[in-house]
Amino acid sequence: MPISEGMNLALMLSESGIIDNAIHDLMMQPQIIMAAESNPGIKSAMKRQVNKWRGQVQQRITKVSVEDQFQREIALYQEACQWEQAYFSDHVDQVVKQLEGQSAFYFKAKALVEKENQKHNPMFQHFFCHRWYQYLTQALTEAQLCELEQHKEKLLSDLYQRIETMKQMDGVTEAGDEKKAGRLWDMAKAKLTKTDVNTLKAMATFLKKNNGLQDIAEKLGRMANEIDDPNKERVRAEDLKMVEERCDNVTDDIVGIHESDDLSKLLPNEAMFLAYPELEVVFYKHLVDKRLMNYRMQGAQRKLRRVKAYKRQTKQVEQDKGPFIVCIDASGSMNGFPEQCAKALAYGLMQIALAEDRDCYVIMFSTQQITYELTKQDGLREVLNFLSYSFHGGTDLGPVLDQSIDLMLGDKYKNADLVVLSDFIAPSQPTEMLKRINKLKEHKNRFHAVSLSKYGNPELMTIFDHCWSYHPSKLGRLLKWR
């Protein structure tokens, strides 16, 4: 066996179809089939998860051969195969002793070397190594199958957990959108309790009743496409357009008389030449020379023509949408209805992010900052941690803006939407902060504000591209909950 044959052997075994057979058995489970067929988005997400698992488990079981047990045996096997025949005969007993307690081949090897007459046979070394190779292959296969079975059970358990979580989420989020369902599957690794589900349902209900918040979330979701990209150059384009052209062949109006050979527009006096045989030759000469007197006709004719013009490639450019960065004022002044609104709006933005394949980050700020990544793997647990956070402390907008600006300087945050949810009862920001924000706006990042109080600082709101105000009266809120 060559030096690298141990690894090649393990790779060959991992590619022999045992992984594909395991995946086939796994995907034929009734619960898995029903979940995959329930929604195309879930089916695609499940396929991505299984393909990713396939690559990981193939890499893992390939490494079985380099574990201490097999590494030592493969090295010993390679060494024995390269010995001279006489040296092999003298040292084969020592090889067998090293296999004791370490290899499944030990008892067979011991039986072979006990026959003295075989040890000195010229073919004995080849026969011994061949049988050893067979036992080594079988041992590797069994080890890989054992490793594969453990990974398969973990994957199956994970799939069942996601299916259960998706069932619990039926009453929390609408599953009609394929992309949203697929992203939700990616986040569904979290195990939800009854209390967790009730928390999510309560938030979904609150958002539905306060449809003004949902309208704000939907408008924010459209912002990424409602911009004119200054980087797009004007290009020469051709369009088909119906135009009117003046044409002498269209019989709209008689505009005069001219010489021609068109018999359909011949003046009556020209036909007089045909009445006299001696003048008939004059008529034909004028016809050949195109000197017959004709009515001149003129009119307008419609026709399709390619019109060339320079224009920008598109007015509203379809771009890769960046993430949502939702900064929520968690100060004590936000307690009560503003807190519920802030959490519900963030929850609505998360749903839009799921449908549009965007990321959604929430940064809670008061005297400190706490970040939640709502759309990551196990994101539902992050959502629940965020919803359970209690608001307290004072408003300190500067540090969270600094943190958000630092994030948006990276390529991952190009075309991102920063949304600040606050009562904006805070001092104005320094000039240096405004310069940093304006620089990011030039790179298509947008800054939005949602004021949840009518007592906010008006000057503070001027740094944002779009501002919304949401603070319905107590009477209006009572009517919504009736």
Short mmCIF file of C-alpha atoms in Angstrom, two decimals:
data_model
loop_
_atom_site.label_atom_id
_atom_site.label_comp_id
_atom_site.label_asym_id
_atom_site.label_seq_id
_atom_site.Cartn_x
_atom_site.Cartn_y
_atom_site.Cartn_z
CA MET A 1 0.00 0.00 0.00
CA PRO A 2 1.50 3.43 -0.95
CA ILE A 3 2.10 6.08 1.69
CA SER A 4 -1.20 7.89 1.06
CA GLU A 5 -3.26 4.77 0.49
CA GLY A 6 -4.69 4.79 4.01
CA MET A 7 -6.42 8.11 3.40
CA ASN A 8 -7.36 7.10 -0.14
CA LEU A 9 -8.90 3.90 1.17
CA ALA A 10 -11.04 5.79 3.65
CA LEU A 11 -12.09 8.28 0.96
CA MET A 12 -12.96 5.43 -1.42
CA LEU A 13 -15.14 3.83 1.25
CA SER A 14 -16.88 7.13 2.05
CA GLU A 15 -17.68 7.60 -1.64
CA SER A 16 -18.90 4.03 -2.14
CA GLY A 17 -22.56 5.01 -1.71
CA ILE A 18 -23.02 4.42 2.01
CA ILE A 19 -23.78 8.12 2.60
CA ASP A 20 -26.28 8.26 -0.26
CA ASN A 21 -27.99 5.14 1.09
CA ALA A 22 -28.19 6.75 4.54
CA ILE A 23 -29.72 9.92 3.05
CA HIS A 24 -32.24 7.87 1.06
CA ASP A 25 -33.32 5.96 4.17
CA LEU A 26 -33.58 9.18 6.12
CA MET A 27 -35.63 11.07 3.51
CA MET A 28 -38.08 8.19 3.17
CA GLN A 29 -39.30 8.70 6.73
CA PRO A 30 -43.07 9.54 6.54
CA GLN A 31 -42.74 12.68 8.68
CA ILE A 32 -39.88 13.97 6.55
CA ILE A 33 -41.83 13.37 3.31
CA MET A 34 -44.92 15.16 4.64
CA ALA A 35 -42.89 18.16 5.82
CA ALA A 36 -41.02 18.44 2.50
CA GLU A 37 -44.23 18.31 0.45
CA SER A 38 -46.06 20.82 2.64
CA ASN A 39 -44.21 23.83 1.21
CA PRO A 40 -41.66 24.26 -1.65
CA GLY A 41 -39.64 26.64 0.52
CA ILE A 42 -39.33 24.05 3.30
CA LYS A 43 -38.39 21.40 0.73
CA SER A 44 -35.59 23.58 -0.69
CA ALA A 45 -34.30 24.48 2.78
CA MET A 46 -34.37 20.83 3.84
CA LYS A 47 -32.44 19.85 0.70
CA ARG A 48 -29.79 22.49 1.42
CA GLN A 49 -29.46 21.26 4.99
CA VAL A 50 -29.07 17.61 3.94
CA ASN A 51 -26.52 18.49 1.22
CA LYS A 52 -24.50 20.48 3.74
CA TRP A 53 -24.70 17.56 6.17
CA ARG A 54 -23.53 15.20 3.40
CA GLY A 55 -20.34 17.21 2.84
CA GLN A 56 -19.61 17.46 6.55
CA VAL A 57 -20.20 13.78 7.32
CA GLN A 58 -18.14 12.66 4.33
CA GLN A 59 -15.24 14.73 5.60
CA ARG A 60 -15.71 13.34 9.10
CA ILE A 61 -15.85 9.65 8.22
CA THR A 62 -12.89 10.06 5.87
CA LYS A 63 -10.85 11.09 8.92
CA VAL A 64 -11.66 7.80 10.66
CA SER A 65 -8.52 6.32 9.10
CA VAL A 66 -6.24 8.87 10.75
CA GLU A 67 -7.43 8.11 14.25
CA ASP A 68 -4.73 6.56 16.45
CA GLN A 69 -5.94 2.97 16.12
CA PHE A 70 -6.01 2.89 12.32
CA GLN A 71 -3.08 5.23 11.87
CA ARG A 72 -0.70 2.88 13.67
CA GLU A 73 -2.02 -0.22 11.90
CA ILE A 74 -1.90 1.37 8.43
CA ALA A 75 1.66 2.57 9.05
CA LEU A 76 2.67 -0.93 10.17
CA TYR A 77 0.95 -2.47 7.14
CA GLN A 78 2.76 -0.11 4.76
CA GLU A 79 6.10 -0.88 6.39
CA ALA A 80 5.59 -4.68 6.23
CA CYS A 81 4.62 -4.54 2.56
CA GLN A 82 7.95 -2.87 1.68
CA TRP A 83 10.21 -5.34 3.51
CA GLU A 84 12.39 -7.84 1.67
CA GLN A 85 11.06 -11.41 1.73
CA ALA A 86 13.74 -12.74 4.09
CA TYR A 87 13.43 -9.80 6.47
CA PHE A 88 9.64 -10.22 6.48
CA SER A 89 9.97 -13.91 7.40
CA ASP A 90 12.25 -13.08 10.34
CA HIS A 91 10.10 -10.22 11.70
CA VAL A 92 6.53 -11.27 10.95
CA ASP A 93 6.12 -12.63 14.51
CA GLN A 94 6.87 -9.18 15.91
CA VAL A 95 4.26 -7.70 13.55
CA VAL A 96 1.64 -10.10 14.88
CA LYS A 97 2.46 -9.18 18.49
CA GLN A 98 1.93 -5.49 17.69
CA LEU A 99 -1.51 -6.33 16.31
CA GLU A 100 -2.65 -7.97 19.53
CA GLY A 101 -5.55 -6.07 21.03
CA GLN A 102 -5.35 -3.50 18.27
CA SER A 103 -6.58 -5.18 15.09
CA ALA A 104 -9.34 -7.56 14.02
CA PHE A 105 -6.70 -9.26 11.88
CA TYR A 106 -4.71 -10.45 14.93
CA PHE A 107 -6.20 -13.95 15.32
CA LYS A 108 -6.05 -14.68 11.60
CA ALA A 109 -2.46 -13.41 11.42
CA LYS A 110 -1.46 -15.55 14.42
CA ALA A 111 -2.93 -18.63 12.75
CA LEU A 112 -1.02 -17.93 9.54
CA VAL A 113 2.42 -17.49 11.14
CA GLU A 114 2.07 -20.58 13.33
CA LYS A 115 2.57 -22.69 10.21
CA GLU A 116 6.38 -22.62 9.89
CA ASN A 117 6.37 -24.21 6.46
CA GLN A 118 4.35 -21.30 5.07
CA LYS A 119 6.52 -18.51 6.49
CA HIS A 120 9.38 -19.28 4.09
CA ASN A 121 7.16 -19.63 1.03
CA PRO A 122 8.07 -16.91 -1.53
CA MET A 123 4.37 -16.05 -1.86
CA PHE A 124 3.67 -15.93 1.89
CA GLN A 125 4.38 -12.19 2.29
CA HIS A 126 2.02 -11.32 -0.55
CA PHE A 127 -0.71 -13.64 0.77
CA PHE A 128 -0.33 -12.35 4.35
CA CYS A 129 -0.52 -8.67 3.30
CA HIS A 130 -3.47 -9.33 1.02
CA ARG A 131 -5.51 -10.88 3.84
CA TRP A 132 -4.45 -8.08 6.14
CA TYR A 133 -5.68 -5.53 3.59
CA GLN A 134 -9.08 -7.26 3.48
CA TYR A 135 -9.44 -7.17 7.28
CA LEU A 136 -8.27 -3.55 7.37
CA THR A 137 -10.83 -2.55 4.73
CA GLN A 138 -13.61 -4.30 6.63
CA ALA A 139 -12.60 -2.66 9.93
CA LEU A 140 -12.54 0.78 8.30
CA THR A 141 -15.95 0.20 6.73
CA GLU A 142 -17.47 -0.83 10.04
CA ALA A 143 -15.95 2.19 11.80
CA GLN A 144 -17.25 4.52 9.10
CA LEU A 145 -20.71 2.97 9.23
CA CYS A 146 -20.77 3.40 13.00
CA GLU A 147 -19.67 7.03 12.67
CA LEU A 148 -22.23 7.61 9.89
CA GLU A 149 -25.05 6.11 11.96
CA GLN A 150 -24.29 8.49 14.84
CA HIS A 151 -24.39 11.52 12.52
CA LYS A 152 -27.53 10.21 10.84
CA GLU A 153 -29.33 9.95 14.18
CA LYS A 154 -28.32 13.50 15.07
CA LEU A 155 -29.59 14.81 11.73
CA LEU A 156 -32.85 12.90 12.03
CA SER A 157 -33.36 14.28 15.52
CA ASP A 158 -32.67 17.79 14.24
CA LEU A 159 -35.14 17.40 11.33
CA TYR A 160 -37.85 16.11 13.67
CA GLN A 161 -37.23 19.06 15.99
CA ARG A 162 -37.56 21.54 13.12
CA ILE A 163 -40.77 19.87 11.93
CA GLU A 164 -42.23 20.16 15.42
CA THR A 165 -41.20 23.82 15.67
CA MET A 166 -42.72 24.59 12.26
CA LYS A 167 -46.02 23.03 13.39
CA GLN A 168 -45.99 25.22 16.50
CA MET A 169 -45.32 28.29 14.32
CA ASP A 170 -48.45 27.70 12.18
CA GLY A 171 -50.49 30.06 14.32
CA VAL A 172 -47.68 32.60 14.67
CA THR A 173 -46.65 33.41 11.10
CA GLU A 174 -48.18 33.00 7.68
CA ALA A 175 -46.56 30.15 5.77
CA GLY A 176 -47.72 31.13 2.27
CA ASP A 177 -44.43 32.71 1.22
CA GLU A 178 -41.91 30.10 0.04
CA LYS A 179 -38.82 32.13 0.92
CA LYS A 180 -40.17 33.00 4.35
CA ALA A 181 -41.00 29.36 5.06
CA GLY A 182 -37.51 28.29 3.95
CA ARG A 183 -35.74 30.85 6.13
CA LEU A 184 -38.02 29.98 9.05
CA TRP A 185 -36.97 26.33 8.64
CA ASP A 186 -33.33 27.42 8.92
CA MET A 187 -34.18 29.20 12.20
CA ALA A 188 -36.38 26.40 13.57
CA LYS A 189 -33.62 24.51 15.36
CA ALA A 190 -34.80 26.00 18.66
CA LYS A 191 -37.08 23.89 20.83
CA LEU A 192 -40.11 25.95 21.80
CA THR A 193 -42.10 25.59 24.99
CA LYS A 194 -45.80 26.39 25.25
CA THR A 195 -44.89 29.69 26.90
CA ASP A 196 -42.56 30.54 23.99
CA VAL A 197 -45.31 29.88 21.44
CA ASN A 198 -47.79 31.97 23.42
CA THR A 199 -45.28 34.84 23.52
CA LEU A 200 -44.84 34.74 19.74
CA LYS A 201 -48.60 34.48 19.16
CA ALA A 202 -49.24 37.46 21.42
CA MET A 203 -46.70 39.54 19.49
CA ALA A 204 -48.19 38.47 16.13
CA THR A 205 -51.67 39.42 17.38
CA PHE A 206 -50.47 42.81 18.63
CA LEU A 207 -48.82 43.55 15.27
CA LYS A 208 -51.98 42.54 13.39
CA LYS A 209 -54.21 44.81 15.51
CA ASN A 210 -51.81 47.73 15.18
CA ASN A 211 -51.75 47.64 11.40
CA GLY A 212 -50.07 51.05 11.29
CA LEU A 213 -46.89 49.37 12.50
CA GLN A 214 -47.22 46.72 9.81
CA ASP A 215 -47.59 49.47 7.17
CA ILE A 216 -44.38 51.12 8.41
CA ALA A 217 -42.55 47.77 8.27
CA GLU A 218 -43.74 47.15 4.69
CA LYS A 219 -42.68 50.63 3.58
CA LEU A 220 -39.25 50.07 5.13
CA GLY A 221 -38.98 46.77 3.25
CA ARG A 222 -39.55 48.53 -0.08
CA MET A 223 -37.00 51.27 0.50
CA ALA A 224 -34.08 49.24 -0.87
CA ASN A 225 -35.59 49.27 -4.37
CA GLU A 226 -37.04 52.78 -4.42
CA ILE A 227 -33.76 54.54 -5.14
CA ASP A 228 -32.09 55.81 -8.29
CA ASP A 229 -28.58 54.38 -8.47
CA PRO A 230 -26.15 57.19 -9.42
CA ASN A 231 -23.52 54.62 -10.37
CA LYS A 232 -25.56 53.43 -13.35
CA GLU A 233 -24.28 55.07 -16.57
CA ARG A 234 -26.48 56.37 -19.36
CA VAL A 235 -26.42 53.94 -22.28
CA ARG A 236 -27.68 54.09 -25.82
CA ALA A 237 -30.90 52.12 -26.14
CA GLU A 238 -33.30 51.34 -29.00
CA ASP A 239 -37.08 51.19 -28.73
CA LEU A 240 -39.77 50.41 -31.28
CA LYS A 241 -42.09 53.39 -31.66
CA MET A 242 -45.07 54.14 -33.92
CA VAL A 243 -44.33 57.34 -35.90
CA GLU A 244 -46.10 59.31 -38.65
CA GLU A 245 -44.15 60.07 -41.83
CA ARG A 246 -45.15 62.15 -44.85
CA CYS A 247 -45.45 59.97 -47.92
CA ASP A 248 -46.38 60.63 -51.58
CA ASN A 249 -47.98 57.20 -51.92
CA VAL A 250 -50.75 57.90 -49.40
CA THR A 251 -53.76 59.47 -51.18
CA ASP A 252 -54.93 61.83 -48.47
CA ASP A 253 -54.72 65.21 -50.34
CA ILE A 254 -54.00 66.55 -53.89
CA VAL A 255 -51.27 69.13 -53.47
CA GLY A 256 -50.31 69.79 -57.12
CA ILE A 257 -49.28 68.37 -60.51
CA HIS A 258 -45.98 66.84 -61.56
CA GLU A 259 -44.49 64.68 -64.34
CA SER A 260 -44.41 60.94 -63.66
CA ASP A 261 -45.41 57.52 -65.08
CA ASP A 262 -48.17 56.63 -62.57
CA LEU A 263 -51.23 55.76 -64.70
CA SER A 264 -53.50 55.69 -61.63
CA LYS A 265 -52.94 59.44 -61.07
CA LEU A 266 -53.00 60.47 -64.73
CA LEU A 267 -54.63 63.79 -65.66
CA PRO A 268 -57.63 63.37 -68.04
CA ASN A 269 -56.11 65.56 -70.77
CA GLU A 270 -53.10 63.19 -71.04
CA ALA A 271 -55.47 60.40 -72.14
CA MET A 272 -56.46 62.54 -75.17
CA PHE A 273 -53.27 61.35 -76.91
CA LEU A 274 -54.71 57.85 -77.06
CA ALA A 275 -57.76 59.07 -78.97
CA TYR A 276 -55.72 59.78 -82.08
CA PRO A 277 -53.57 57.05 -83.65
CA GLU A 278 -51.02 59.53 -84.93
CA LEU A 279 -50.52 60.90 -81.35
CA GLU A 280 -50.50 57.53 -79.57
CA VAL A 281 -46.73 57.21 -80.02
CA VAL A 282 -46.31 60.55 -78.20
CA PHE A 283 -48.23 59.15 -75.18
CA TYR A 284 -45.98 56.09 -74.94
CA LYS A 285 -42.85 58.22 -75.32
CA HIS A 286 -43.99 60.43 -72.41
CA LEU A 287 -44.74 57.26 -70.38
CA VAL A 288 -41.25 55.86 -70.95
CA ASP A 289 -39.67 59.24 -70.17
CA LYS A 290 -41.90 59.63 -67.06
CA ARG A 291 -43.25 62.89 -68.45
CA LEU A 292 -46.96 62.18 -68.18
CA MET A 293 -48.79 64.81 -66.14
CA ASN A 294 -49.86 63.27 -62.78
CA TYR A 295 -51.68 64.55 -59.72
CA ARG A 296 -49.24 65.04 -56.82
CA MET A 297 -50.67 63.32 -53.73
CA GLN A 298 -49.45 63.63 -50.13
CA GLY A 299 -50.47 62.15 -46.76
CA ALA A 300 -49.28 60.78 -43.42
CA GLN A 301 -48.35 57.13 -42.99
CA ARG A 302 -47.94 55.34 -39.62
CA LYS A 303 -45.09 52.88 -39.29
CA LEU A 304 -42.93 51.20 -36.60
CA ARG A 305 -39.43 52.57 -36.43
CA ARG A 306 -36.50 51.92 -34.10
CA VAL A 307 -35.83 55.10 -32.16
CA LYS A 308 -32.39 55.49 -30.57
CA ALA A 309 -31.89 57.49 -27.40
CA TYR A 310 -29.52 57.75 -24.45
CA LYS A 311 -31.05 56.90 -21.10
CA ARG A 312 -30.09 55.44 -17.72
CA GLN A 313 -30.23 51.66 -17.61
CA THR A 314 -33.12 51.65 -15.16
CA LYS A 315 -34.87 54.15 -12.95
CA GLN A 316 -35.35 51.93 -9.93
CA VAL A 317 -32.47 49.51 -9.83
CA GLU A 318 -33.07 45.99 -8.51
CA GLN A 319 -30.22 45.60 -6.05
CA ASP A 320 -29.02 43.20 -3.43
CA LYS A 321 -30.84 44.29 -0.31
CA GLY A 322 -28.70 44.71 2.77
CA PRO A 323 -29.72 43.77 6.29
CA PHE A 324 -32.01 45.57 8.70
CA ILE A 325 -30.25 47.07 11.72
CA VAL A 326 -32.99 47.86 14.21
CA CYS A 327 -31.86 50.03 17.12
CA ILE A 328 -34.44 49.99 19.91
CA ASP A 329 -34.46 52.48 22.76
CA ALA A 330 -34.72 50.27 25.87
CA SER A 331 -34.85 53.12 28.37
CA GLY A 332 -37.37 53.28 31.18
CA SER A 333 -39.35 56.01 29.37
CA MET A 334 -40.26 53.43 26.71
CA ASN A 335 -42.08 51.17 29.17
CA GLY A 336 -45.64 50.12 28.37
CA PHE A 337 -47.23 50.68 24.96
CA PRO A 338 -44.08 52.14 23.26
CA GLU A 339 -42.13 49.03 24.31
CA GLN A 340 -44.79 46.76 22.79
CA CYS A 341 -44.77 48.80 19.57
CA ALA A 342 -40.98 48.67 19.30
CA LYS A 343 -40.89 44.90 19.77
CA ALA A 344 -43.79 44.34 17.37
CA LEU A 345 -42.22 46.50 14.64
CA ALA A 346 -38.91 44.65 14.99
CA TYR A 347 -40.83 41.37 14.77
CA GLY A 348 -42.54 42.61 11.58
CA LEU A 349 -39.19 43.62 10.05
CA MET A 350 -37.84 40.16 10.87
CA GLN A 351 -40.71 38.60 8.89
CA ILE A 352 -39.95 40.85 5.90
CA ALA A 353 -36.26 39.94 6.19
CA LEU A 354 -37.19 36.25 6.08
CA ALA A 355 -39.25 36.72 2.91
CA GLU A 356 -36.56 38.82 1.17
CA ASP A 357 -33.58 36.69 2.25
CA ARG A 358 -32.09 39.51 4.31
CA ASP A 359 -30.52 39.53 7.75
CA CYS A 360 -32.09 41.33 10.69
CA TYR A 361 -30.13 42.58 13.69
CA VAL A 362 -31.63 44.20 16.77
CA ILE A 363 -29.51 46.39 19.04
CA MET A 364 -31.14 47.27 22.36
CA PHE A 365 -29.66 50.46 23.78
CA SER A 366 -29.99 52.44 26.97
CA THR A 367 -26.89 52.71 29.16
CA GLN A 368 -25.42 49.67 27.30
CA GLN A 369 -25.97 47.82 24.02
CA ILE A 370 -27.21 44.24 23.56
CA THR A 371 -27.29 42.73 20.05
CA TYR A 372 -29.63 40.01 18.79
CA GLU A 373 -29.32 38.37 15.36
CA LEU A 374 -32.91 37.36 14.68
CA THR A 375 -32.41 35.56 11.34
CA LYS A 376 -29.45 33.33 12.17
CA GLN A 377 -29.49 29.58 12.85
CA ASP A 378 -31.46 29.08 16.05
CA GLY A 379 -32.80 32.58 15.45
CA LEU A 380 -36.13 31.84 17.12
CA ARG A 381 -34.29 31.56 20.43
CA GLU A 382 -32.79 34.99 19.76
CA VAL A 383 -36.28 36.35 19.00
CA LEU A 384 -37.61 35.01 22.30
CA ASN A 385 -34.65 36.41 24.25
CA PHE A 386 -35.25 39.79 22.61
CA LEU A 387 -39.01 39.77 23.32
CA SER A 388 -38.41 38.92 26.97
CA TYR A 389 -35.98 41.82 27.54
CA SER A 390 -37.24 44.40 30.08
CA PHE A 391 -36.74 48.08 29.31
CA HIS A 392 -34.94 50.19 31.92
CA GLY A 393 -32.25 52.84 32.21
CA GLY A 394 -31.79 56.08 30.26
CA THR A 395 -31.54 57.00 26.57
CA ASP A 396 -28.01 57.22 25.14
CA LEU A 397 -28.31 57.40 21.35
CA GLY A 398 -24.71 58.30 20.51
CA PRO A 399 -22.97 54.96 21.27
CA VAL A 400 -25.52 52.85 19.39
CA LEU A 401 -25.23 55.11 16.33
CA ASP A 402 -21.44 54.75 16.51
CA GLN A 403 -21.76 50.97 16.72
CA SER A 404 -24.23 50.86 13.82
CA ILE A 405 -22.08 53.11 11.63
CA ASP A 406 -19.05 50.90 12.29
CA LEU A 407 -21.12 47.88 11.18
CA MET A 408 -22.39 49.61 8.03
CA LEU A 409 -18.86 50.42 6.87
CA GLY A 410 -18.43 46.72 5.98
CA ASP A 411 -19.36 45.25 2.58
CA LYS A 412 -21.96 43.01 4.21
CA TYR A 413 -24.00 46.09 5.16
CA LYS A 414 -24.09 47.76 1.74
CA ASN A 415 -27.60 49.02 0.92
CA ALA A 416 -28.64 48.43 4.54
CA ASP A 417 -31.53 49.99 6.41
CA LEU A 418 -30.87 51.40 9.88
CA VAL A 419 -34.11 51.86 11.81
CA VAL A 420 -34.11 53.65 15.17
CA LEU A 421 -37.19 53.07 17.35
CA SER A 422 -37.26 55.55 20.23
CA ASP A 423 -39.17 58.30 21.98
CA PHE A 424 -36.22 60.54 20.91
CA ILE A 425 -36.22 62.34 24.24
CA ALA A 426 -32.47 62.86 23.94
CA PRO A 427 -29.97 65.61 23.02
CA SER A 428 -28.95 66.38 19.44
CA GLN A 429 -25.94 64.61 17.95
CA PRO A 430 -22.56 66.31 17.31
CA THR A 431 -21.48 67.51 13.86
CA GLU A 432 -18.92 64.71 13.50
CA MET A 433 -21.70 62.14 13.85
CA LEU A 434 -23.73 63.87 11.12
CA LYS A 435 -20.73 63.78 8.77
CA ARG A 436 -20.31 60.02 9.28
CA ILE A 437 -24.01 59.43 8.62
CA ASN A 438 -24.01 61.55 5.44
CA LYS A 439 -21.00 59.66 4.11
CA LEU A 440 -22.86 56.37 4.53
CA LYS A 441 -25.94 57.79 2.79
CA GLU A 442 -23.77 58.35 -0.29
CA HIS A 443 -23.20 54.58 -0.37
CA LYS A 444 -26.95 53.84 -0.53
CA ASN A 445 -27.37 53.11 3.17
CA ARG A 446 -30.59 54.53 4.56
CA PHE A 447 -31.39 55.94 8.00
CA HIS A 448 -34.97 55.79 9.30
CA ALA A 449 -36.61 56.88 12.52
CA VAL A 450 -39.86 55.77 14.13
CA SER A 451 -40.88 58.08 16.95
CA LEU A 452 -43.05 56.48 19.62
CA SER A 453 -43.66 59.70 21.53
CA LYS A 454 -44.90 63.17 20.63
CA TYR A 455 -42.32 64.76 22.91
CA GLY A 456 -39.23 63.82 20.91
CA ASN A 457 -36.43 66.24 19.98
CA PRO A 458 -37.34 67.62 16.49
CA GLU A 459 -33.74 68.55 15.69
CA LEU A 460 -32.66 64.96 16.39
CA MET A 461 -35.06 63.69 13.72
CA THR A 462 -33.43 65.75 10.95
CA ILE A 463 -30.51 63.33 10.58
CA PHE A 464 -32.80 60.60 9.19
CA ASP A 465 -33.98 60.07 5.60
CA HIS A 466 -37.49 59.07 6.60
CA CYS A 467 -39.36 59.62 9.84
CA TRP A 468 -42.57 58.07 11.07
CA SER A 469 -44.53 58.91 14.16
CA TYR A 470 -46.67 56.30 15.88
CA HIS A 471 -48.38 57.17 19.14
CA PRO A 472 -52.15 56.60 18.89
CA SER A 473 -54.33 57.97 21.67
CA LYS A 474 -55.49 55.76 24.51
CA LEU A 475 -59.03 55.86 23.08
CA GLY A 476 -57.76 54.70 19.70
CA ARG A 477 -55.80 51.89 21.30
CA LEU A 478 -58.83 50.75 23.27
CA LEU A 479 -60.94 50.69 20.12
CA LYS A 480 -58.32 48.51 18.37
CA TRP A 481 -58.49 45.92 21.13
CA ARG A 482 -62.27 45.70 21.20
#
